Coordinates of C-alpha atoms in Angstrom, one line a residue:
M1 CA 114.8 88.7 127.9
T2 CA 114.8 90.4 131.2
K3 CA 113.3 93.9 131.1
T4 CA 115.6 96.5 132.2
S5 CA 114.7 99.1 134.8
A6 CA 114.2 102.7 133.8
K7 CA 117.5 104.5 133.5
R8 CA 116.3 107.7 132.0
P9 CA 115.8 110.4 134.7
G10 CA 114.3 113.7 133.7
G11 CA 115.2 117.1 134.9
T12 CA 113.0 120.1 135.1
A13 CA 112.4 120.5 131.4
P14 CA 112.3 124.1 130.1
W15 CA 108.7 123.6 128.9
A16 CA 107.5 121.9 132.1
N17 CA 105.8 125.0 133.5
G18 CA 104.1 126.1 130.2
P19 CA 104.8 127.0 126.6
P20 CA 107.1 129.8 125.6
S21 CA 105.5 133.2 124.7
D22 CA 106.8 133.1 121.1
T23 CA 106.5 130.1 118.7
P24 CA 107.7 128.2 116.9
C25 CA 110.4 127.5 119.5
A26 CA 112.9 124.7 119.9
L27 CA 113.8 123.8 123.5
F28 CA 116.3 121.4 125.0
D29 CA 116.4 119.9 128.5
L30 CA 120.1 120.1 129.3
G31 CA 119.5 119.2 133.0
G32 CA 117.7 116.0 132.0
L33 CA 120.4 115.1 129.6
E34 CA 123.1 115.6 132.2
Q35 CA 121.4 113.0 134.4
R36 CA 121.0 110.6 131.6
L37 CA 124.7 110.9 130.6
K38 CA 125.8 110.2 134.2
V39 CA 123.8 107.0 134.6
C40 CA 124.8 105.7 131.1
A41 CA 128.5 106.5 131.8
A42 CA 128.3 104.5 135.0
G43 CA 126.6 101.6 133.3
A44 CA 129.2 101.6 130.5
E45 CA 132.1 101.7 133.0
A46 CA 130.7 98.8 135.0
R47 CA 130.6 96.7 131.8
G48 CA 133.8 97.8 130.3
I49 CA 132.1 99.5 127.3
T50 CA 133.3 102.7 125.7
L51 CA 130.4 105.0 124.8
A52 CA 131.2 107.4 121.9
Y53 CA 128.5 110.0 121.5
S54 CA 127.4 110.4 117.8
I55 CA 128.1 114.1 117.2
K56 CA 126.0 114.2 114.0
T57 CA 122.9 113.4 116.1
N58 CA 123.0 116.8 117.8
P59 CA 126.2 118.9 117.5
M60 CA 125.4 121.7 120.0
Q61 CA 128.4 122.7 121.9
A62 CA 126.3 122.7 125.1
I63 CA 125.7 119.0 124.6
L64 CA 129.3 118.2 123.6
T65 CA 130.7 119.8 126.7
R66 CA 128.3 117.8 128.9
V67 CA 129.1 114.6 127.1
R68 CA 132.8 115.2 127.7
A69 CA 132.2 116.1 131.4
A70 CA 130.3 112.8 131.8
G71 CA 133.4 110.9 130.6
L72 CA 132.1 109.7 127.3
A73 CA 134.1 109.5 124.1
A74 CA 132.9 111.1 120.8
E75 CA 132.2 109.7 117.3
A76 CA 132.7 112.0 114.3
V77 CA 132.1 111.7 110.5
S78 CA 134.1 114.7 109.4
G79 CA 137.0 116.9 110.2
A80 CA 134.6 119.6 111.2
E81 CA 133.0 117.3 113.8
V82 CA 136.5 116.4 115.1
A83 CA 137.2 120.1 115.5
A84 CA 133.9 120.6 117.3
A85 CA 134.7 117.8 119.7
M86 CA 138.1 119.2 120.4
S87 CA 136.7 122.7 121.0
A88 CA 134.4 121.1 123.6
G89 CA 137.4 119.6 125.4
F90 CA 137.9 116.1 123.9
R91 CA 141.4 114.9 123.1
A92 CA 142.1 113.2 119.8
N93 CA 142.5 109.8 121.6
Q94 CA 138.8 110.2 122.8
I95 CA 137.4 110.5 119.3
A96 CA 136.5 107.8 116.8
L97 CA 136.3 109.0 113.2
G98 CA 134.5 107.2 110.4
G99 CA 132.3 107.8 107.3
V100 CA 133.2 108.9 103.8
A101 CA 133.8 112.5 104.8
K102 CA 136.8 112.0 107.1
F103 CA 138.9 114.6 105.2
W104 CA 136.1 117.1 104.8
P105 CA 136.3 120.0 105.0
T106 CA 139.7 120.3 106.7
G107 CA 141.7 118.2 104.1
T108 CA 143.5 116.4 106.9
I109 CA 142.8 113.9 109.6
A110 CA 143.9 114.7 113.2
P111 CA 146.6 112.3 114.4
G112 CA 146.3 110.1 117.5
L113 CA 142.6 109.2 117.2
L114 CA 141.0 106.5 119.3
A115 CA 139.9 104.8 116.1
L116 CA 140.0 105.5 112.4
I117 CA 137.2 103.5 110.6
D118 CA 137.4 102.9 106.8
D119 CA 134.7 101.5 104.5
T120 CA 137.0 100.2 101.9
L121 CA 140.2 98.1 101.9
D122 CA 142.0 100.7 99.9
G123 CA 141.1 103.3 102.5
F124 CA 142.2 101.0 105.3
A125 CA 145.5 100.3 103.6
A126 CA 146.2 104.0 103.2
S127 CA 145.4 104.8 106.8
V128 CA 147.5 101.9 108.0
A129 CA 150.4 103.2 106.0
S130 CA 150.2 106.5 107.8
A131 CA 149.4 104.8 111.1
G132 CA 149.3 107.1 114.2
H133 CA 146.0 106.0 115.6
R134 CA 145.2 103.6 118.5
Y135 CA 143.0 101.4 116.3
H136 CA 142.6 101.1 112.6
C137 CA 139.2 99.5 111.7
V138 CA 137.3 98.3 108.7
R139 CA 133.5 98.9 108.9
L140 CA 131.5 95.9 107.6
R141 CA 128.3 96.4 105.8
F142 CA 125.5 95.2 108.0
P143 CA 123.8 92.0 106.7
G144 CA 120.8 92.8 104.5
A145 CA 121.5 96.6 104.5
G146 CA 121.5 98.3 101.1
S147 CA 123.8 101.1 102.3
R148 CA 126.8 102.2 100.2
L149 CA 128.7 102.4 103.5
G150 CA 130.8 99.5 104.8
Y151 CA 132.9 96.8 103.2
D152 CA 130.7 94.1 101.7
A153 CA 131.8 90.7 103.2
A154 CA 128.8 88.8 101.8
I155 CA 130.9 86.3 99.7
V156 CA 133.9 84.1 100.6
E157 CA 136.3 85.9 98.3
Q158 CA 135.6 89.2 99.9
R159 CA 136.0 87.8 103.4
E160 CA 139.3 86.3 102.5
Q161 CA 140.5 89.7 101.1
L162 CA 139.5 91.4 104.3
A163 CA 141.2 88.8 106.4
T164 CA 144.4 89.2 104.4
A165 CA 144.4 93.0 104.9
L166 CA 143.6 92.8 108.6
L167 CA 146.2 90.2 109.4
A168 CA 148.9 91.9 107.4
A169 CA 148.3 95.1 109.3
R170 CA 148.3 93.2 112.6
A171 CA 151.6 91.6 111.6
S172 CA 153.1 95.0 111.0
G173 CA 152.3 96.0 114.6
V174 CA 149.0 97.9 113.9
S175 CA 146.1 97.4 116.3
V176 CA 143.2 96.4 114.1
G177 CA 139.4 96.4 114.6
L178 CA 136.1 95.8 113.0
A179 CA 133.0 98.1 113.0
T180 CA 129.5 98.1 111.8
H181 CA 126.3 100.2 111.9
K182 CA 122.6 99.6 111.5
H183 CA 120.5 102.7 111.1
N184 CA 117.4 101.7 113.2
V185 CA 117.4 99.1 116.0
P186 CA 114.3 99.2 118.2
M187 CA 114.4 97.1 121.3
A188 CA 112.0 94.5 119.7
Q189 CA 114.7 93.8 117.1
A190 CA 117.7 94.0 119.3
I191 CA 118.5 90.3 119.7
D192 CA 118.2 89.8 115.9
W193 CA 120.6 92.7 115.4
L194 CA 123.1 91.3 117.7
N195 CA 122.8 87.7 116.3
A196 CA 123.2 89.0 112.7
F197 CA 126.5 90.8 113.6
C198 CA 127.8 87.8 115.6
S199 CA 127.0 85.6 112.6
L200 CA 128.9 87.9 110.3
L201 CA 132.0 87.6 112.5
D202 CA 131.6 83.9 112.6
D203 CA 131.6 83.8 108.8
L204 CA 134.8 85.8 108.8
D205 CA 136.5 83.4 111.1
E206 CA 135.3 80.5 109.0
A207 CA 136.9 82.1 106.0
R208 CA 140.2 82.6 107.8
P209 CA 140.3 80.7 111.1
G210 CA 141.8 82.8 113.9
L211 CA 140.9 86.1 112.3
V212 CA 138.5 87.3 114.9
A213 CA 141.1 86.4 117.6
A214 CA 143.3 89.1 116.2
I215 CA 140.7 91.8 116.5
E216 CA 141.6 94.3 119.3
C217 CA 138.7 96.8 118.8
L218 CA 135.0 96.2 118.1
D219 CA 132.7 99.1 117.3
L220 CA 129.0 98.3 117.0
G221 CA 128.0 101.7 115.9
G222 CA 124.7 103.4 116.9
G223 CA 121.2 103.5 115.6
Y224 CA 119.5 101.7 118.5
D225 CA 116.8 103.2 120.6
A226 CA 117.0 104.2 124.2
D227 CA 115.5 100.9 125.4
C228 CA 118.1 99.0 123.4
L229 CA 120.9 101.0 124.8
D230 CA 119.6 100.4 128.3
A231 CA 119.5 96.7 127.6
L232 CA 123.1 96.8 126.5
L233 CA 124.2 98.7 129.6
W234 CA 122.1 96.9 132.2
G235 CA 120.2 94.0 130.7
D236 CA 120.6 90.6 129.3
L237 CA 121.4 91.9 125.8
G238 CA 124.6 93.4 127.2
E239 CA 125.4 90.1 128.9
V240 CA 125.0 88.2 125.7
L241 CA 127.2 90.6 123.9
L242 CA 130.0 90.6 126.5
K243 CA 129.9 86.8 126.7
Y244 CA 130.4 86.6 122.9
V245 CA 133.2 89.1 122.9
H246 CA 135.0 87.3 125.8
N247 CA 134.7 83.9 124.1
R248 CA 135.3 84.8 120.4
L249 CA 137.5 87.9 120.5
P250 CA 140.1 87.2 123.3
C251 CA 142.3 90.1 122.2
C252 CA 139.5 92.7 122.1
R253 CA 140.6 95.5 124.4
T254 CA 138.0 98.1 123.5
L255 CA 134.3 97.6 122.8
I256 CA 132.7 100.8 121.4
L257 CA 129.0 101.8 121.2
E258 CA 128.1 105.0 119.4
P259 CA 124.7 106.1 120.9
G260 CA 123.2 109.4 119.6
K261 CA 119.5 109.5 119.5
A262 CA 119.3 107.0 122.4
L263 CA 120.9 109.7 124.5
V264 CA 119.5 113.0 123.3
Q265 CA 116.2 112.4 121.4
A266 CA 114.0 112.5 124.5
Y267 CA 115.4 115.8 125.7
G268 CA 114.4 118.1 122.8
A269 CA 111.0 119.5 121.9
V270 CA 109.4 122.0 119.5
V271 CA 106.5 124.1 120.6
G272 CA 104.1 125.5 118.0
T273 CA 100.7 127.3 117.9
V274 CA 97.6 126.1 116.0
L275 CA 96.8 128.5 113.2
A276 CA 93.9 127.0 111.3
L277 CA 91.5 124.0 111.4
Y278 CA 90.5 121.7 108.5
P279 CA 88.7 118.4 108.4
D280 CA 90.9 115.9 110.2
E281 CA 93.9 118.3 110.0
V282 CA 95.2 121.3 111.8
C283 CA 97.9 123.7 110.6
V284 CA 100.5 125.1 113.0
D285 CA 103.2 127.7 112.8
A286 CA 106.0 125.1 113.3
S287 CA 107.1 123.3 110.1
M288 CA 109.6 120.9 108.7
A289 CA 112.1 123.8 109.1
E290 CA 111.9 123.1 112.9
L291 CA 111.1 119.3 112.6
P292 CA 113.0 118.1 109.5
W293 CA 113.4 114.5 110.6
P294 CA 110.2 112.5 110.2
T295 CA 109.4 110.4 113.2
A296 CA 106.6 107.8 113.2
L297 CA 104.0 108.3 116.0
R298 CA 105.8 111.4 117.3
P299 CA 104.3 112.3 120.8
V300 CA 102.3 115.5 120.7
S301 CA 100.8 117.3 123.7
V302 CA 98.5 120.3 124.0
W303 CA 98.7 122.8 126.9
R304 CA 95.4 122.5 128.8
D305 CA 94.5 123.6 132.4
G306 CA 98.1 124.3 133.4
R307 CA 99.6 121.1 132.1
W308 CA 100.6 119.3 128.9
A309 CA 98.0 116.7 127.9
R310 CA 99.1 114.0 125.4
L311 CA 97.0 113.8 122.3
G312 CA 95.7 110.3 121.5
R313 CA 95.9 108.3 118.3
G314 CA 93.3 109.1 115.7
A315 CA 92.7 109.8 112.0
G316 CA 94.0 113.3 111.9
R317 CA 97.3 114.9 111.1
I318 CA 99.2 118.1 111.9
A319 CA 100.6 120.1 109.0
G320 CA 103.2 122.8 109.1
R321 CA 103.0 126.4 107.9
C322 CA 104.8 125.7 104.6
T323 CA 102.7 125.0 101.4
A324 CA 104.7 121.9 100.6
E325 CA 102.6 118.7 100.8
T326 CA 105.5 117.0 102.6
D327 CA 105.3 119.5 105.5
V328 CA 103.5 117.1 107.9
L329 CA 104.6 117.0 111.5
A330 CA 102.4 114.3 112.9
T331 CA 100.0 111.7 111.6
A332 CA 97.5 109.2 113.0
I333 CA 96.6 111.6 115.8
D334 CA 93.4 112.8 117.3
V335 CA 93.1 116.5 116.5
G336 CA 89.5 116.8 117.6
G337 CA 88.9 119.6 120.1
L338 CA 92.0 121.6 119.0
M339 CA 91.4 125.3 118.4
P340 CA 93.4 128.2 116.9
G341 CA 95.8 129.5 119.4
D342 CA 96.3 126.2 121.2
R343 CA 100.0 125.5 122.0
L344 CA 101.3 122.1 120.9
L345 CA 104.5 120.4 122.1
F346 CA 106.2 118.0 119.7
A347 CA 108.4 115.7 121.7
E348 CA 111.3 113.4 120.8
A349 CA 112.9 116.2 118.9
G350 CA 116.4 116.3 120.4
A351 CA 118.3 114.2 117.9
Y352 CA 118.4 114.6 114.1
D353 CA 115.7 117.2 114.1
W354 CA 118.2 119.4 115.9
S355 CA 121.2 118.6 113.8
M356 CA 119.4 119.0 110.5
R357 CA 118.5 122.6 111.5
N358 CA 122.2 123.3 111.7
T359 CA 124.9 123.5 109.1
F360 CA 126.3 119.9 108.8
G361 CA 129.9 120.8 109.6
T362 CA 130.5 123.7 107.2
A363 CA 129.0 124.8 103.9
T364 CA 129.8 127.3 101.2
V365 CA 127.0 129.8 100.7
I366 CA 126.9 132.1 97.7
E367 CA 125.2 135.2 99.1
S368 CA 124.6 136.9 95.7
A369 CA 124.9 135.8 92.1
R370 CA 127.2 137.7 89.7
D371 CA 125.5 139.6 87.0
D372 CA 126.5 137.1 84.3
D373 CA 125.1 134.2 86.5
A374 CA 121.9 136.1 86.9
A375 CA 121.6 136.7 83.2
A376 CA 122.2 133.0 82.5

């Protein structure tokens, strides 16, 4: 497969000229993200792909407004995320809504969405009955995935039930679609990911010939890394995908990708200070409170001689300030030569690390217990 050229320009990151005075500190390079969004939007437009930014990846309003300004759509998993998108300037017809929490916490679903995606046929039937959205989609469970999410089309009988539901909706004048999602798709597994999904669609068409020809929207979800997204927008992987859609789904008018971490992960960082040294381990003032999403081989740099120097691989690890044994921020890293007071930069922290530090939509917080609760 042809290697794609680099499409990830970087701005002047807020940590480029040195660490902040106070740590731990989370920083985000909004300038670099703006450039990334512009080139990705151009690549998607050239290939007729709709990019819908995954809000749950990082829901900062500063990011959502820049995503909207770049011309991308948005992908939400709750009413709260739909509201966040609209407050950032998105219209309902620029938002795809899926997941099991579509009614939470608002109790309603905004009308006129770009796509409403259901994981069950009962949910699909209910949404079709209310109609009002551009596309009504069923999300398919990805082959081999153990997730509770998505309709399981592994056996013939289930595929036939799905076909009946989709074709009945289409006959009533509803524009129908299919969606899927695989949590982690590194570039090395990209062609296997695409082949698996194409095989799933082929199995559906075999169960009910002509079914995929009725599909008007195809949503391939997110979960892929930045290299994989680049290959979809500029490389051979995208060409293979578009050829399949053209040949097998002649009525498909909208092809949606839902990138999240592929857009924002590289533009966030956490800076911490070394507090203590132990054999093959250092402790820093940052913790899993600042970096709650574990990342294998997370890049870590130390500020030395006026620049950030990347730490190499080794037998050490970096632990956070909490006493929990799970508070480990980096492993398999060379910590030799580090000293108390050294500033460390933990990169690749712009995606779920950021969102997990925020309230996921809304939450009810009991600030104080009643006397009878305390007594109990």
